Tab-separated table of C-alpha atoms in Angstrom:
chain	number	residue	atom	x	y	z
A	27	MET	CA	0.092	-0.047	0.118
A	28	ALA	CA	1.312	3.574	-0.874
A	29	TRP	CA	0.454	6.545	1.282
A	30	PHE	CA	1.119	10.018	-0.052
A	31	ARG	CA	1.973	12.975	2.343
A	32	ILE	CA	2.716	16.646	1.975
A	33	ASP	CA	5.078	18.058	4.500
A	34	ASN	CA	7.335	20.918	3.384
A	35	ARG	CA	9.757	20.051	6.095
A	36	LEU	CA	10.104	16.405	4.631
A	37	VAL	CA	12.130	14.115	6.903
A	38	HIS	CA	11.559	14.691	10.496
A	39	GLY	CA	10.346	13.249	14.003
A	40	GLN	CA	6.632	13.068	13.011
A	41	VAL	CA	7.271	11.160	9.820
A	42	ILE	CA	9.850	8.754	11.487
A	43	GLU	CA	8.245	8.264	14.838
A	44	GLY	CA	4.642	8.702	13.853
A	45	TRP	CA	3.794	7.922	10.220
A	46	LEU	CA	6.186	5.077	9.244
A	47	PRO	CA	5.114	3.014	12.247
A	48	TYR	CA	1.563	3.662	11.847
A	49	LEU	CA	1.437	2.775	8.232
A	50	GLY	CA	3.741	-0.323	8.926
A	51	ALA	CA	6.009	1.287	5.915
A	52	GLY	CA	9.197	-0.077	5.393
A	53	HIS	CA	9.969	2.057	2.547
A	54	LEU	CA	10.260	5.961	2.532
A	55	ILE	CA	10.471	7.796	-0.780
A	56	VAL	CA	11.346	11.335	-0.619
A	57	VAL	CA	9.936	13.040	-3.817
A	58	ASN	CA	11.770	16.336	-4.460
A	59	ASP	CA	13.588	17.516	-7.618
A	60	ALA	CA	15.983	19.869	-5.610
A	61	LEU	CA	16.887	17.356	-3.151
A	62	THR	CA	17.926	14.610	-5.588
A	63	ALA	CA	20.708	16.967	-6.741
A	64	ASP	CA	21.776	17.766	-3.093
A	65	ASP	CA	23.948	14.685	-1.697
A	66	LEU	CA	24.615	16.740	1.572
A	67	GLN	CA	21.043	17.304	2.410
A	68	GLN	CA	20.321	13.641	1.492
A	69	ARG	CA	23.070	12.497	3.857
A	70	ILE	CA	21.906	14.608	6.707
A	71	MET	CA	18.325	13.444	6.237
A	72	ARG	CA	19.425	9.791	6.208
A	73	LEU	CA	20.863	10.146	9.670
A	74	ALA	CA	17.385	10.537	10.980
A	75	ILE	CA	16.050	7.501	9.400
A	76	PRO	CA	16.103	4.104	10.993
A	77	GLY	CA	18.332	1.520	9.299
A	78	ARG	CA	15.432	-0.776	8.823
A	79	ILE	CA	13.810	1.690	6.575
A	80	TRP	CA	14.529	1.657	2.771
A	81	VAL	CA	14.779	5.111	1.623
A	82	ALA	CA	15.048	6.869	-1.802
A	83	PHE	CA	15.366	10.435	-2.930
A	84	VAL	CA	13.774	10.659	-6.248
A	85	PRO	CA	12.728	13.371	-8.690
A	86	VAL	CA	8.913	13.827	-9.622
A	87	ASN	CA	9.523	12.250	-12.919
A	88	SER	CA	10.821	8.900	-11.515
A	89	VAL	CA	7.862	8.240	-8.964
A	90	LYS	CA	5.640	6.234	-11.541
A	91	THR	CA	8.310	3.472	-12.062
A	92	LEU	CA	9.242	3.242	-8.451
A	93	TYR	CA	5.572	3.315	-7.376
A	94	GLU	CA	4.726	0.448	-9.644
A	95	THR	CA	7.588	-1.587	-8.429
A	96	LEU	CA	6.720	-1.217	-4.746
A	97	GLU	CA	3.044	-1.862	-5.417
A	98	ALA	CA	3.937	-5.121	-7.496
A	99	GLU	CA	6.050	-6.280	-4.457
A	100	ARG	CA	3.263	-5.366	-2.240
A	101	ARG	CA	5.395	-2.862	-0.186
A	102	ASN	CA	4.007	-0.558	2.323
A	103	SER	CA	5.453	2.704	1.424
A	104	LEU	CA	5.242	6.429	2.301
A	105	PHE	CA	5.736	8.931	-0.642
A	106	LEU	CA	6.697	12.312	0.922
A	107	PHE	CA	6.310	15.555	-0.891
A	108	ALA	CA	7.295	19.233	-0.062
A	109	THR	CA	4.550	20.701	-2.247
A	110	CYS	CA	1.029	19.841	-3.394
A	111	GLN	CA	2.136	20.684	-6.838
A	112	ASP	CA	4.631	17.882	-6.998
A	113	VAL	CA	1.914	15.463	-6.113
A	114	VAL	CA	-0.295	16.650	-8.824
A	115	ARG	CA	2.773	16.198	-11.258
A	116	THR	CA	2.922	12.707	-9.886
A	117	ALA	CA	-0.582	11.861	-10.253
A	118	GLU	CA	-0.573	13.463	-13.850
A	119	GLN	CA	1.840	10.588	-14.725
A	120	GLY	CA	-0.939	7.929	-13.803
A	121	VAL	CA	0.021	7.332	-10.081
A	122	PRO	CA	-3.235	6.866	-8.351
A	123	VAL	CA	-3.566	9.025	-5.169
A	124	PRO	CA	-6.497	7.551	-3.159
A	125	ILE	CA	-5.827	9.415	-0.006
A	126	LEU	CA	-3.586	12.641	0.462
A	127	ASN	CA	-2.240	13.490	3.946
A	128	ILE	CA	-1.658	17.135	4.322
A	129	GLY	CA	0.858	16.988	7.138
A	130	ASN	CA	2.245	20.611	7.089
A	131	MET	CA	2.273	23.566	4.726
A	132	HIS	CA	4.092	26.612	6.181
A	133	TYR	CA	2.686	29.826	6.445
A	134	SER	CA	4.110	32.844	4.294
A	135	GLN	CA	2.995	35.991	2.775
A	136	GLY	CA	-0.076	35.517	0.645
A	137	LYS	CA	-1.169	32.464	2.290
A	138	ARG	CA	-4.092	32.021	4.544
A	139	GLN	CA	-4.133	29.602	7.804
A	140	ILE	CA	-6.730	27.033	7.418
A	141	CYS	CA	-5.607	25.060	10.476
A	142	ALA	CA	-2.820	25.013	12.938
A	143	HIS	CA	-0.375	23.160	10.636
A	144	VAL	CA	-1.641	24.250	7.056
A	145	ALA	CA	-1.593	27.603	5.286
A	146	VAL	CA	-2.719	27.743	1.535
A	147	SER	CA	-2.063	30.005	-1.166
A	148	ASP	CA	-4.503	30.442	-4.150
A	149	ASN	CA	-2.291	27.783	-6.082
A	150	ASP	CA	-2.329	25.530	-3.086
A	151	VAL	CA	-6.275	25.802	-3.178
A	152	ALA	CA	-6.434	25.018	-6.761
A	153	CYS	CA	-4.046	22.023	-6.181
A	154	LEU	CA	-6.079	20.630	-3.320
A	155	SER	CA	-9.317	21.098	-5.176
A	156	TYR	CA	-7.788	19.077	-8.294
A	157	PHE	CA	-7.413	16.267	-5.808
A	158	LYS	CA	-10.909	16.573	-4.248
A	159	GLN	CA	-12.532	16.695	-7.612
A	160	SER	CA	-10.664	13.750	-8.744
A	161	GLY	CA	-12.053	11.654	-5.825
A	162	THR	CA	-8.887	11.832	-3.486
A	163	GLN	CA	-9.685	11.897	0.086
A	164	LEU	CA	-7.871	14.811	1.982
A	165	ASP	CA	-6.522	13.948	5.305
A	166	PHE	CA	-5.462	17.177	7.293
A	167	ARG	CA	-3.318	15.602	10.102
A	168	SER	CA	0.230	16.235	11.498
A	169	VAL	CA	0.266	12.845	13.334
A	170	PRO	CA	-1.608	9.802	13.033
A	171	SER	CA	-3.437	10.254	16.317
A	172	ASP	CA	-4.709	13.514	15.417
A	173	VAL	CA	-8.431	13.836	14.619
A	174	PRO	CA	-8.740	15.347	11.121
A	175	ILE	CA	-9.299	19.041	11.467
A	176	VAL	CA	-10.616	19.910	8.132
A	177	GLU	CA	-13.154	17.225	7.040
A	178	GLU	CA	-14.568	18.796	3.952
A	179	TRP	CA	-12.651	20.499	1.336
């Protein structure tokens, strides 16, 4: 089973200590074009990831092949994205996204806060609406034990 999460912080404690065990995921796929070219950042992030977790840092255009391989092998996997737009690019390649966890989208100028851990721009609203209209369930939680804050989009 594949799980998809947006969290602009990427690899951190909530992912490692919360989501990976909750999902029973043995595979963590960090999907970020810039990060795939930054070996130092990858090495730093790997320090936080337990050795029992297989990890890959991949560009958006490589997700479909890896997704298909992991699904064929019936591997529980967490695909981690920094932006909603990268998840749209992934879906447009034909990767199904039945549930999208929105874990963290930082506030910045031009965004509005919709819950404690999510701030959205107009582009983010359009992006999340794309998923909602395509039948994707939007799951606004920082950690698995949270009650979803935004139930309807």
